[in-house]
PDB file of C-alpha atoms and ligand atoms in Angstrom:
ATOM      1  CA  MET A   1     -38.406   6.451   2.636  1.00 41.00           C
ATOM      2  CA  THR A   2     -36.014   7.157  -0.193  1.00 44.00           C
ATOM      3  CA  SER A   3     -33.002   5.537   1.420  1.00 45.00           C
ATOM      4  CA  LEU A   4     -30.979   3.698  -1.177  1.00 51.00           C
ATOM      5  CA  THR A   5     -28.164   2.547   1.053  1.00 50.00           C
ATOM      6  CA  LEU A   6     -26.595  -0.491  -0.525  1.00 46.00           C
ATOM      7  CA  PRO A   7     -25.465  -3.473   1.507  1.00 48.00           C
ATOM      8  CA  GLN A   8     -21.866  -3.110   2.663  1.00 47.00           C
ATOM      9  CA  SER A   9     -20.613  -5.899   0.425  1.00 48.00           C
ATOM     10  CA  THR A  10     -21.542  -4.084  -2.751  1.00 58.00           C
ATOM     11  CA  THR A  11     -20.006  -0.766  -1.755  1.00 89.00           C
ATOM     12  CA  ALA A  12     -16.458  -0.218  -2.910  1.00 96.00           C
ATOM     13  CA  ALA A  13     -13.907   0.484  -0.175  1.00 97.00           C
ATOM     14  CA  VAL A  14     -12.209   2.871  -2.588  1.00 97.00           C
ATOM     15  CA  ALA A  15     -13.976   4.234  -5.649  1.00 97.00           C
ATOM     16  CA  LEU A  16     -12.163   6.261  -8.287  1.00 97.00           C
ATOM     17  CA  SER A  17     -14.106   7.699 -11.155  1.00 97.00           C
ATOM     18  CA  GLY A  18     -12.438   9.509 -14.028  1.00 97.00           C
ATOM     19  CA  VAL A  19      -9.680  10.817 -11.780  1.00 97.00           C
ATOM     20  CA  THR A  20      -7.461  13.360 -13.474  1.00 98.00           C
ATOM     21  CA  LYS A  21      -4.469  15.167 -12.038  1.00 98.00           C
ATOM     22  CA  VAL A  22      -2.636  18.093 -13.548  1.00 97.00           C
ATOM     23  CA  TYR A  23       0.433  19.529 -11.827  1.00 97.00           C
ATOM     24  CA  GLY A  24       1.159  23.193 -12.395  1.00 94.00           C
ATOM     25  CA  ARG A  25      -0.528  25.340 -15.015  1.00 92.00           C
ATOM     26  CA  GLY A  26      -0.003  26.960 -18.368  1.00 92.00           C
ATOM     27  CA  ASP A  27       3.006  25.943 -20.450  1.00 93.00           C
ATOM     28  CA  THR A  28       4.567  23.938 -17.670  1.00 93.00           C
ATOM     29  CA  ALA A  29       1.445  21.961 -16.748  1.00 95.00           C
ATOM     30  CA  VAL A  30       1.985  18.221 -16.424  1.00 95.00           C
ATOM     31  CA  LEU A  31      -0.897  15.816 -16.963  1.00 96.00           C
ATOM     32  CA  ALA A  32      -0.018  13.078 -14.474  1.00 97.00           C
ATOM     33  CA  LEU A  33      -3.270  11.073 -14.448  1.00 97.00           C
ATOM     34  CA  ASP A  34      -5.898  10.960 -17.134  1.00 96.00           C
ATOM     35  CA  GLY A  35      -9.327   9.537 -16.324  1.00 96.00           C
ATOM     36  CA  VAL A  36      -8.475   6.758 -13.913  1.00 97.00           C
ATOM     37  CA  SER A  37     -11.505   4.736 -12.807  1.00 97.00           C
ATOM     38  CA  LEU A  38     -11.084   1.913 -10.342  1.00 97.00           C
ATOM     39  CA  ASP A  39     -13.205   0.270  -7.634  1.00 97.00           C
ATOM     40  CA  VAL A  40     -11.454  -1.623  -4.886  1.00 98.00           C
ATOM     41  CA  ALA A  41     -13.774  -4.011  -3.035  1.00 97.00           C
ATOM     42  CA  PRO A  42     -13.732  -4.270   0.748  1.00 97.00           C
ATOM     43  CA  GLY A  43     -11.067  -6.765   1.759  1.00 97.00           C
ATOM     44  CA  GLU A  44      -9.512  -6.789  -1.692  1.00 98.00           C
ATOM     45  CA  PHE A  45      -5.749  -6.613  -2.220  1.00 98.00           C
ATOM     46  CA  VAL A  46      -5.017  -4.631  -5.373  1.00 98.00           C
ATOM     47  CA  CYS A  47      -1.523  -4.022  -6.706  1.00 98.00           C
ATOM     48  CA  LEU A  48      -0.970  -1.032  -8.938  1.00 98.00           C
ATOM     49  CA  VAL A  49       1.952  -1.512 -11.283  1.00 96.00           C
ATOM     50  CA  GLY A  50       3.556   0.871 -13.739  1.00 93.00           C
ATOM     51  CA  ALA A  51       6.798   2.390 -14.906  1.00 90.00           C
ATOM     52  CA  SER A  52       8.548   5.069 -12.911  1.00 91.00           C
ATOM     53  CA  GLY A  53       6.819   8.452 -13.247  1.00 93.00           C
ATOM     54  CA  CYS A  54       3.485   7.066 -14.465  1.00 94.00           C
ATOM     55  CA  GLY A  55       1.531   8.521 -11.566  1.00 96.00           C
ATOM     56  CA  LYS A  56       1.332   5.714  -8.999  1.00 96.00           C
ATOM     57  CA  SER A  57       2.327   7.862  -6.026  1.00 97.00           C
ATOM     58  CA  THR A  58       0.135  10.655  -7.312  1.00 97.00           C
ATOM     59  CA  LEU A  59      -2.873   8.343  -7.283  1.00 97.00           C
ATOM     60  CA  LEU A  60      -2.211   7.176  -3.706  1.00 97.00           C
ATOM     61  CA  ASN A  61      -1.710  10.754  -2.546  1.00 97.00           C
ATOM     62  CA  LEU A  62      -5.036  11.755  -4.071  1.00 97.00           C
ATOM     63  CA  ILE A  63      -6.831   8.866  -2.350  1.00 97.00           C
ATOM     64  CA  ALA A  64      -5.132   9.772   0.930  1.00 95.00           C
ATOM     65  CA  GLY A  65      -6.278  13.352   0.510  1.00 94.00           C
ATOM     66  CA  LEU A  66      -2.710  14.683   0.605  1.00 94.00           C
ATOM     67  CA  ASP A  67      -3.271  16.478  -2.660  1.00 95.00           C
ATOM     68  CA  GLY A  68      -6.345  17.690  -4.546  1.00 96.00           C
ATOM     69  CA  ILE A  69      -7.723  16.117  -7.714  1.00 97.00           C
ATOM     70  CA  SER A  70      -8.066  18.130 -10.928  1.00 97.00           C
ATOM     71  CA  GLY A  71     -11.101  16.195 -12.156  1.00 97.00           C
ATOM     72  CA  GLY A  72     -13.242  13.164 -11.444  1.00 97.00           C
ATOM     73  CA  GLU A  73     -14.143  11.714  -8.078  1.00 96.00           C
ATOM     74  CA  VAL A  74     -12.405   9.909  -5.248  1.00 96.00           C
ATOM     75  CA  ALA A  75     -14.434   8.213  -2.523  1.00 96.00           C
ATOM     76  CA  VAL A  76     -13.343   6.112   0.424  1.00 96.00           C
ATOM     77  CA  ALA A  77     -16.137   4.102   2.085  1.00 94.00           C
ATOM     78  CA  ASN A  78     -17.605   5.804   5.150  1.00 91.00           C
ATOM     79  CA  GLY A  79     -15.273   8.735   4.611  1.00 90.00           C
ATOM     80  CA  ALA A  80     -12.558   6.804   6.427  1.00 90.00           C
ATOM     81  CA  THR A  81      -9.018   8.185   6.397  1.00 93.00           C
ATOM     82  CA  PRO A  82      -6.735   5.562   4.856  1.00 96.00           C
ATOM     83  CA  GLY A  83      -3.514   4.427   6.490  1.00 96.00           C
ATOM     84  CA  LEU A  84      -0.394   5.249   4.487  1.00 96.00           C
ATOM     85  CA  MET A  85       2.974   3.594   4.242  1.00 96.00           C
ATOM     86  CA  PHE A  86       5.955   4.654   2.133  1.00 94.00           C
ATOM     87  CA  GLN A  87       9.275   3.250   1.022  1.00 94.00           C
ATOM     88  CA  GLU A  88      11.014   5.231   3.766  1.00 94.00           C
ATOM     89  CA  PRO A  89       9.723   4.280   7.210  1.00 93.00           C
ATOM     90  CA  ALA A  90      10.004   7.908   8.459  1.00 93.00           C
ATOM     91  CA  LEU A  91      10.272   6.956  12.129  1.00 97.00           C
ATOM     92  CA  PHE A  92      11.137   9.451  14.849  1.00 97.00           C
ATOM     93  CA  PRO A  93      14.802   8.567  15.519  1.00 97.00           C
ATOM     94  CA  TRP A  94      14.790   9.852  19.096  1.00 98.00           C
ATOM     95  CA  LEU A  95      11.777   7.733  20.087  1.00 98.00           C
ATOM     96  CA  THR A  96      11.826   4.053  20.985  1.00 98.00           C
ATOM     97  CA  VAL A  97      10.045   1.530  18.789  1.00 98.00           C
ATOM     98  CA  ALA A  98       7.133   1.446  21.251  1.00 98.00           C
ATOM     99  CA  ALA A  99       6.911   5.237  21.401  1.00 98.00           C
ATOM    100  CA  ASN A 100       6.888   5.451  17.596  1.00 98.00           C
ATOM    101  CA  VAL A 101       3.937   3.067  17.404  1.00 98.00           C
ATOM    102  CA  GLU A 102       2.232   4.971  20.201  1.00 98.00           C
ATOM    103  CA  VAL A 103       2.225   8.289  18.316  1.00 97.00           C
ATOM    104  CA  PRO A 104      -1.029   7.760  16.395  1.00 95.00           C
ATOM    105  CA  LEU A 105      -2.686   6.362  19.523  1.00 97.00           C
ATOM    106  CA  LYS A 106      -1.765   9.538  21.401  1.00 96.00           C
ATOM    107  CA  LEU A 107      -3.074  11.640  18.554  1.00 94.00           C
ATOM    108  CA  ARG A 108      -6.311   9.670  18.739  1.00 92.00           C
ATOM    109  CA  GLY A 109      -6.504  10.518  22.440  1.00 96.00           C
ATOM    110  CA  LEU A 110      -6.445   6.968  23.793  1.00 97.00           C
ATOM    111  CA  PRO A 111      -5.795   6.774  27.535  1.00 97.00           C
ATOM    112  CA  ARG A 112      -2.343   5.677  28.638  1.00 97.00           C
ATOM    113  CA  ALA A 113      -3.223   2.168  29.829  1.00 97.00           C
ATOM    114  CA  GLU A 114      -5.072   1.419  26.620  1.00 97.00           C
ATOM    115  CA  ARG A 115      -2.175   2.772  24.550  1.00 97.00           C
ATOM    116  CA  ARG A 116       0.266   0.497  26.335  1.00 97.00           C
ATOM    117  CA  ALA A 117      -1.885  -2.541  25.647  1.00 97.00           C
ATOM    118  CA  ARG A 118      -2.388  -1.600  22.004  1.00 97.00           C
ATOM    119  CA  VAL A 119       1.309  -0.976  21.407  1.00 98.00           C
ATOM    120  CA  ALA A 120       2.163  -4.377  22.890  1.00 97.00           C
ATOM    121  CA  GLU A 121      -0.442  -6.055  20.698  1.00 96.00           C
ATOM    122  CA  LEU A 122       0.729  -4.246  17.544  1.00 96.00           C
ATOM    123  CA  LEU A 123       4.385  -5.069  18.178  1.00 97.00           C
ATOM    124  CA  ASP A 124       3.362  -8.707  18.548  1.00 94.00           C
ATOM    125  CA  VAL A 125       1.505  -8.514  15.240  1.00 93.00           C
ATOM    126  CA  VAL A 126       4.669  -7.391  13.444  1.00 94.00           C
ATOM    127  CA  GLN A 127       6.815  -9.718  15.551  1.00 94.00           C
ATOM    128  CA  LEU A 128       8.835  -7.015  17.273  1.00 96.00           C
ATOM    129  CA  GLY A 129       7.680  -7.733  20.831  1.00 96.00           C
ATOM    130  CA  ASP A 130      11.285  -7.999  22.051  1.00 97.00           C
ATOM    131  CA  PHE A 131      12.370  -4.719  20.471  1.00 98.00           C
ATOM    132  CA  ALA A 132       9.974  -2.276  22.144  1.00 98.00           C
ATOM    133  CA  LYS A 133      12.727  -0.320  23.889  1.00 98.00           C
ATOM    134  CA  ARG A 134      15.139  -0.125  20.950  1.00 98.00           C
ATOM    135  CA  ARG A 135      15.578   2.925  18.776  1.00 98.00           C
ATOM    136  CA  PRO A 136      15.239   2.924  14.993  1.00 98.00           C
ATOM    137  CA  HIS A 137      19.003   3.115  14.314  1.00 97.00           C
ATOM    138  CA  GLU A 138      19.449  -0.186  16.176  1.00 97.00           C
ATOM    139  CA  LEU A 139      17.140  -1.997  13.750  1.00 97.00           C
ATOM    140  CA  SER A 140      17.572  -3.477  10.271  1.00 96.00           C
ATOM    141  CA  GLY A 141      15.708  -1.956   7.317  1.00 96.00           C
ATOM    142  CA  GLY A 142      13.123  -4.731   7.435  1.00 96.00           C
ATOM    143  CA  MET A 143      12.535  -4.207  11.142  1.00 97.00           C
ATOM    144  CA  ARG A 144      12.111  -0.491  10.623  1.00 97.00           C
ATOM    145  CA  GLN A 145       9.458  -1.174   8.012  1.00 96.00           C
ATOM    146  CA  ARG A 146       7.703  -3.477  10.497  1.00 96.00           C
ATOM    147  CA  VAL A 147       7.626  -0.596  12.972  1.00 97.00           C
ATOM    148  CA  ALA A 148       6.200   1.644  10.264  1.00 97.00           C
ATOM    149  CA  LEU A 149       3.572  -0.997   9.519  1.00 96.00           C
ATOM    150  CA  ALA A 150       2.641  -1.298  13.206  1.00 97.00           C
ATOM    151  CA  ARG A 151       2.362   2.479  13.428  1.00 97.00           C
ATOM    152  CA  THR A 152       0.094   2.541  10.375  1.00 96.00           C
ATOM    153  CA  LEU A 153      -2.039  -0.270  11.811  1.00 96.00           C
ATOM    154  CA  ALA A 154      -2.427   1.785  15.009  1.00 96.00           C
ATOM    155  CA  LEU A 155      -4.716   4.087  13.045  1.00 94.00           C
ATOM    156  CA  ASP A 156      -7.246   1.233  12.741  1.00 93.00           C
ATOM    157  CA  ALA A 157      -7.878   2.374   9.186  1.00 95.00           C
ATOM    158  CA  PRO A 158      -9.853  -0.135   7.124  1.00 96.00           C
ATOM    159  CA  VAL A 159      -7.960   0.891   3.976  1.00 97.00           C
ATOM    160  CA  LEU A 160      -4.191   0.690   3.672  1.00 98.00           C
ATOM    161  CA  LEU A 161      -2.351   2.580   0.929  1.00 98.00           C
ATOM    162  CA  MET A 162       1.199   1.334   0.457  1.00 98.00           C
ATOM    163  CA  ASP A 163       3.677   3.090  -1.831  1.00 97.00           C
ATOM    164  CA  GLU A 164       6.535   0.699  -2.687  1.00 97.00           C
ATOM    165  CA  PRO A 165       6.871  -0.089   1.022  1.00 96.00           C
ATOM    166  CA  PHE A 166       9.418  -2.872   0.533  1.00 96.00           C
ATOM    167  CA  GLY A 167      11.262  -1.323  -2.416  1.00 94.00           C
ATOM    168  CA  ALA A 168      14.432  -0.630  -0.444  1.00 93.00           C
ATOM    169  CA  LEU A 169      14.694  -4.077   1.164  1.00 94.00           C
ATOM    170  CA  ASP A 170      16.735  -7.086   0.124  1.00 93.00           C
ATOM    171  CA  ALA A 171      14.839  -9.963  -1.481  1.00 94.00           C
ATOM    172  CA  MET A 172      14.875 -12.264   1.533  1.00 93.00           C
ATOM    173  CA  THR A 173      13.597  -9.619   3.929  1.00 93.00           C
ATOM    174  CA  ARG A 174      10.968  -8.673   1.368  1.00 95.00           C
ATOM    175  CA  ASP A 175       9.772 -12.283   1.131  1.00 94.00           C
ATOM    176  CA  LEU A 176       9.291 -12.390   4.890  1.00 93.00           C
ATOM    177  CA  LEU A 177       7.394  -9.138   4.908  1.00 95.00           C
ATOM    178  CA  HIS A 178       5.161 -10.363   2.093  1.00 96.00           C
ATOM    179  CA  ASP A 179       4.175 -13.302   4.293  1.00 95.00           C
ATOM    180  CA  GLU A 180       3.541 -10.997   7.236  1.00 93.00           C
ATOM    181  CA  LEU A 181       1.560  -8.456   5.291  1.00 96.00           C
ATOM    182  CA  GLU A 182      -0.584 -11.212   3.788  1.00 97.00           C
ATOM    183  CA  ARG A 183      -1.282 -12.643   7.230  1.00 95.00           C
ATOM    184  CA  ILE A 184      -2.174  -9.234   8.708  1.00 95.00           C
ATOM    185  CA  TRP A 185      -4.309  -8.315   5.702  1.00 97.00           C
ATOM    186  CA  SER A 186      -6.363 -11.504   5.929  1.00 95.00           C
ATOM    187  CA  GLN A 187      -6.675 -11.506   9.727  1.00 95.00           C
ATOM    188  CA  ARG A 188      -7.777  -7.868   9.854  1.00 94.00           C
ATOM    189  CA  ARG A 189      -9.791  -8.005   6.634  1.00 95.00           C
ATOM    190  CA  LEU A 190      -8.045  -4.892   5.390  1.00 97.00           C
ATOM    191  CA  THR A 191      -8.453  -3.370   1.979  1.00 98.00           C
ATOM    192  CA  VAL A 192      -5.027  -2.797   0.476  1.00 98.00           C
ATOM    193  CA  LEU A 193      -3.948  -0.718  -2.495  1.00 98.00           C
ATOM    194  CA  PHE A 194      -0.278  -1.506  -2.957  1.00 98.00           C
ATOM    195  CA  VAL A 195       1.973   0.297  -5.425  1.00 98.00           C
ATOM    196  CA  THR A 196       5.043  -1.378  -6.844  1.00 96.00           C
ATOM    197  CA  HIS A 197       7.083  -1.454 -10.028  1.00 92.00           C
ATOM    198  CA  ASN A 198       8.027  -5.038  -9.156  1.00 95.00           C
ATOM    199  CA  VAL A 199       5.698  -7.278 -11.138  1.00 96.00           C
ATOM    200  CA  ARG A 200       6.627 -10.421  -9.222  1.00 96.00           C
ATOM    201  CA  GLU A 201       5.843  -8.726  -5.967  1.00 97.00           C
ATOM    202  CA  ALA A 202       2.451  -7.760  -7.381  1.00 98.00           C
ATOM    203  CA  ALA A 203       1.745 -11.333  -8.500  1.00 98.00           C
ATOM    204  CA  ARG A 204       2.838 -12.648  -5.099  1.00 98.00           C
ATOM    205  CA  LEU A 205       0.496 -10.352  -3.153  1.00 98.00           C
ATOM    206  CA  ALA A 206      -2.468  -9.263  -5.216  1.00 98.00           C
ATOM    207  CA  ASP A 207      -6.000 -10.471  -5.742  1.00 98.00           C
ATOM    208  CA  ARG A 208      -5.908  -8.202  -8.767  1.00 98.00           C
ATOM    209  CA  ILE A 209      -3.141  -6.420 -10.627  1.00 98.00           C
ATOM    210  CA  VAL A 210      -3.866  -3.108 -12.294  1.00 97.00           C
ATOM    211  CA  LEU A 211      -1.437  -1.689 -14.828  1.00 96.00           C
ATOM    212  CA  LEU A 212      -0.972   2.039 -15.341  1.00 95.00           C
ATOM    213  CA  SER A 213       0.372   3.396 -18.618  1.00 92.00           C
ATOM    214  CA  SER A 214       3.296   5.769 -18.800  1.00 89.00           C
ATOM    215  CA  ARG A 215       2.428   9.421 -18.384  1.00 84.00           C
ATOM    216  CA  PRO A 216      -0.288  10.366 -18.397  1.00 91.00           C
ATOM    217  CA  GLY A 217      -1.292   7.450 -16.215  1.00 93.00           C
ATOM    218  CA  ARG A 218      -4.286   5.523 -17.505  1.00 94.00           C
ATOM    219  CA  ILE A 219      -5.410   2.033 -16.617  1.00 96.00           C
ATOM    220  CA  ILE A 220      -4.424  -0.100 -19.587  1.00 93.00           C
ATOM    221  CA  TYR A 221      -4.758  -3.624 -18.293  1.00 94.00           C
ATOM    222  CA  GLU A 222      -5.911  -5.578 -15.299  1.00 95.00           C
ATOM    223  CA  THR A 223      -5.880  -9.195 -14.326  1.00 96.00           C
ATOM    224  CA  ARG A 224      -7.091 -11.324 -11.421  1.00 96.00           C
ATOM    225  CA  VAL A 225      -4.508 -13.431  -9.658  1.00 97.00           C
ATOM    226  CA  ASP A 226      -6.182 -16.764  -9.107  1.00 95.00           C
ATOM    227  CA  VAL A 227      -3.130 -18.473  -7.642  1.00 96.00           C
ATOM    228  CA  PRO A 228      -4.188 -19.969  -4.275  1.00 96.00           C
ATOM    229  CA  ARG A 229      -2.599 -18.633  -1.086  1.00 96.00           C
ATOM    230  CA  PRO A 230      -0.181 -19.108   0.539  1.00 92.00           C
ATOM    231  CA  ARG A 231       1.966 -18.291  -2.473  1.00 96.00           C
ATOM    232  CA  ARG A 232       5.668 -18.344  -3.094  1.00 96.00           C
ATOM    233  CA  ILE A 233       7.267 -15.586  -5.112  1.00 96.00           C
ATOM    234  CA  ASP A 234       9.554 -18.126  -6.815  1.00 95.00           C
ATOM    235  CA  SER A 235       6.752 -20.535  -7.787  1.00 97.00           C
ATOM    236  CA  SER A 236       6.219 -21.281 -11.473  1.00 97.00           C
ATOM    237  CA  GLU A 237       2.645 -19.942 -11.372  1.00 96.00           C
ATOM    238  CA  ILE A 238       3.755 -16.571 -10.018  1.00 97.00           C
ATOM    239  CA  ALA A 239       6.631 -16.447 -12.490  1.00 97.00           C
ATOM    240  CA  ALA A 240       4.303 -17.169 -15.422  1.00 97.00           C
ATOM    241  CA  LEU A 241       1.839 -14.500 -14.403  1.00 96.00           C
ATOM    242  CA  ALA A 242       4.623 -11.992 -13.778  1.00 96.00           C
ATOM    243  CA  ALA A 243       6.033 -12.706 -17.247  1.00 96.00           C
ATOM    244  CA  GLU A 244       2.648 -12.019 -18.810  1.00 95.00           C
ATOM    245  CA  VAL A 245       2.247  -8.704 -16.981  1.00 95.00           C
ATOM    246  CA  THR A 246       5.843  -7.737 -17.752  1.00 95.00           C
ATOM    247  CA  ASP A 247       5.146  -8.260 -21.467  1.00 94.00           C
ATOM    248  CA  ARG A 248       2.213  -5.861 -21.257  1.00 91.00           C
ATOM    249  CA  LEU A 249       4.296  -3.345 -19.371  1.00 87.00           C
ATOM    250  CA  ARG A 250       7.212  -3.632 -21.775  1.00 86.00           C
ATOM    251  CA  SER A 251       5.085  -3.061 -24.850  1.00 85.00           C
ATOM    252  CA  GLU A 252       3.562  -0.039 -23.138  1.00 79.00           C
ATOM    253  CA  VAL A 253       6.930   1.468 -22.214  1.00 73.00           C
ATOM    254  CA  GLY A 254       8.247   0.683 -25.692  1.00 71.00           C
ATOM    255  CA  ARG A 255       5.299   2.418 -27.302  1.00 72.00           C
ATOM    256  CA  HIS A 256       6.089   5.594 -25.343  1.00 66.00           C
ATOM    257  CA  GLY A 257       9.810   5.358 -25.925  1.00 56.00           C
ATOM    258  CA  GLN A 258       9.372   5.785 -29.666  1.00 47.00           C
TER     259      GLN A 258
HETATM  260  P1  LIG B 301       5.350   7.266  -9.878  1.00 91.69           P
HETATM  261  O1  LIG B 301       5.018   7.192  -8.409  1.00 91.69           O
HETATM  262  O2  LIG B 301       4.551   6.328 -10.720  1.00 91.69           O
HETATM  263  O3  LIG B 301       6.810   7.086 -10.119  1.00 91.69           O
HETATM  264  P2  LIG B 301       4.549  10.052  -9.599  1.00 91.69           P
HETATM  265  O4  LIG B 301       3.125   9.963  -9.202  1.00 91.69           O
HETATM  266  O5  LIG B 301       5.539  10.348  -8.535  1.00 91.69           O
HETATM  267  O6  LIG B 301       4.958   8.729 -10.412  1.00 91.69           O
HETATM  268  O7  LIG B 301       4.702  11.178 -10.714  1.00 91.69           O
HETATM  269  C1  LIG B 301       3.906  11.205 -11.894  1.00 91.69           C
HETATM  270  C2  LIG B 301       4.328  12.370 -12.754  1.00 91.69           C
HETATM  271  O8  LIG B 301       3.939  13.597 -12.141  1.00 91.69           O
HETATM  272  C3  LIG B 301       5.832  12.466 -12.974  1.00 91.69           C
HETATM  273  O9  LIG B 301       6.055  12.881 -14.278  1.00 91.69           O
HETATM  274  C4  LIG B 301       6.269  13.507 -11.988  1.00 91.69           C
HETATM  275  O10 LIG B 301       7.419  14.173 -12.448  1.00 91.69           O
HETATM  276  C5  LIG B 301       5.070  14.418 -11.926  1.00 91.69           C
HETATM  277  N1  LIG B 301       4.931  15.035 -10.609  1.00 91.69           N
HETATM  278  C6  LIG B 301       4.777  14.387  -9.429  1.00 91.69           C
HETATM  279  N2  LIG B 301       4.634  15.231  -8.401  1.00 91.69           N
HETATM  280  C7  LIG B 301       4.709  16.475  -8.944  1.00 91.69           C
HETATM  281  C8  LIG B 301       4.630  17.806  -8.413  1.00 91.69           C
HETATM  282  N3  LIG B 301       4.415  18.033  -7.117  1.00 91.69           N
HETATM  283  N4  LIG B 301       4.741  18.823  -9.291  1.00 91.69           N
HETATM  284  C9  LIG B 301       4.928  18.610 -10.610  1.00 91.69           C
HETATM  285  N5  LIG B 301       5.011  17.404 -11.173  1.00 91.69           N
HETATM  286  C10 LIG B 301       4.898  16.349 -10.370  1.00 91.69           C
HETATM  287 MG1  LIG B 302       6.209   6.748  -6.783  1.00 91.69          MG
END
């Protein structure tokens, strides 16, 4: 026997090794990511922070397999397809809330009765049980993002990739969704890689914050967030940590601005 399978706990849920991404070619080529290496442990909540244009979305797209890497390696444990969520909920406007959440279940070929039960459960999870028959335009921005979250959860993906999912929401709605996401993450033991340019949001949510430099994106700093949960975004501990990360980010942006 030459099997060297490691125990699950030591295998990264997402493993990036020297990931490089170049857009275009020749004179107009853009080096977006330069040798990004990062392991995300199963069940870990990692926030990726960096200035606009530093390659955060690019990195998520590469992990999701939406675009090809130019160098290095990307591996998701067990070859699982990650769930994806963006700033725009991208719901089907002509479908009800329930039907939107049902889409991935249909694509997965679940029988009708099972789909019904799953949709009801997922709408409960995101606290939209009473809104099943509404259409997206009847909902607030926060509610639409809850629908998008339920739809993503319907994939049963162990890894969730979130690209500034709450970036368009007001602060109070965002606070609520932070609480909800944290609850769902811990109950379902999800692995989350969450992109934001909001350092406080990162400190509120993350087990670990990873900072990307301005283009080309490289990991320049990372820190564990040892603040016990539940956390409050306006607590002094979160504010202090956010200030520290902001300082790092500011010196990085300043360095590139010169
Ligand atoms: P972020 O999400 O951190 O704001 P992106 O990953 O969207 O950054 O973009 C990183 C860099 O790559 C930017 O300079 C952007 O202009 C460039 N870029 C992104 N997508 C493409 C593309 N399809 N073609 C060419 N350049 C791109
Ligand atoms: Mg982006």
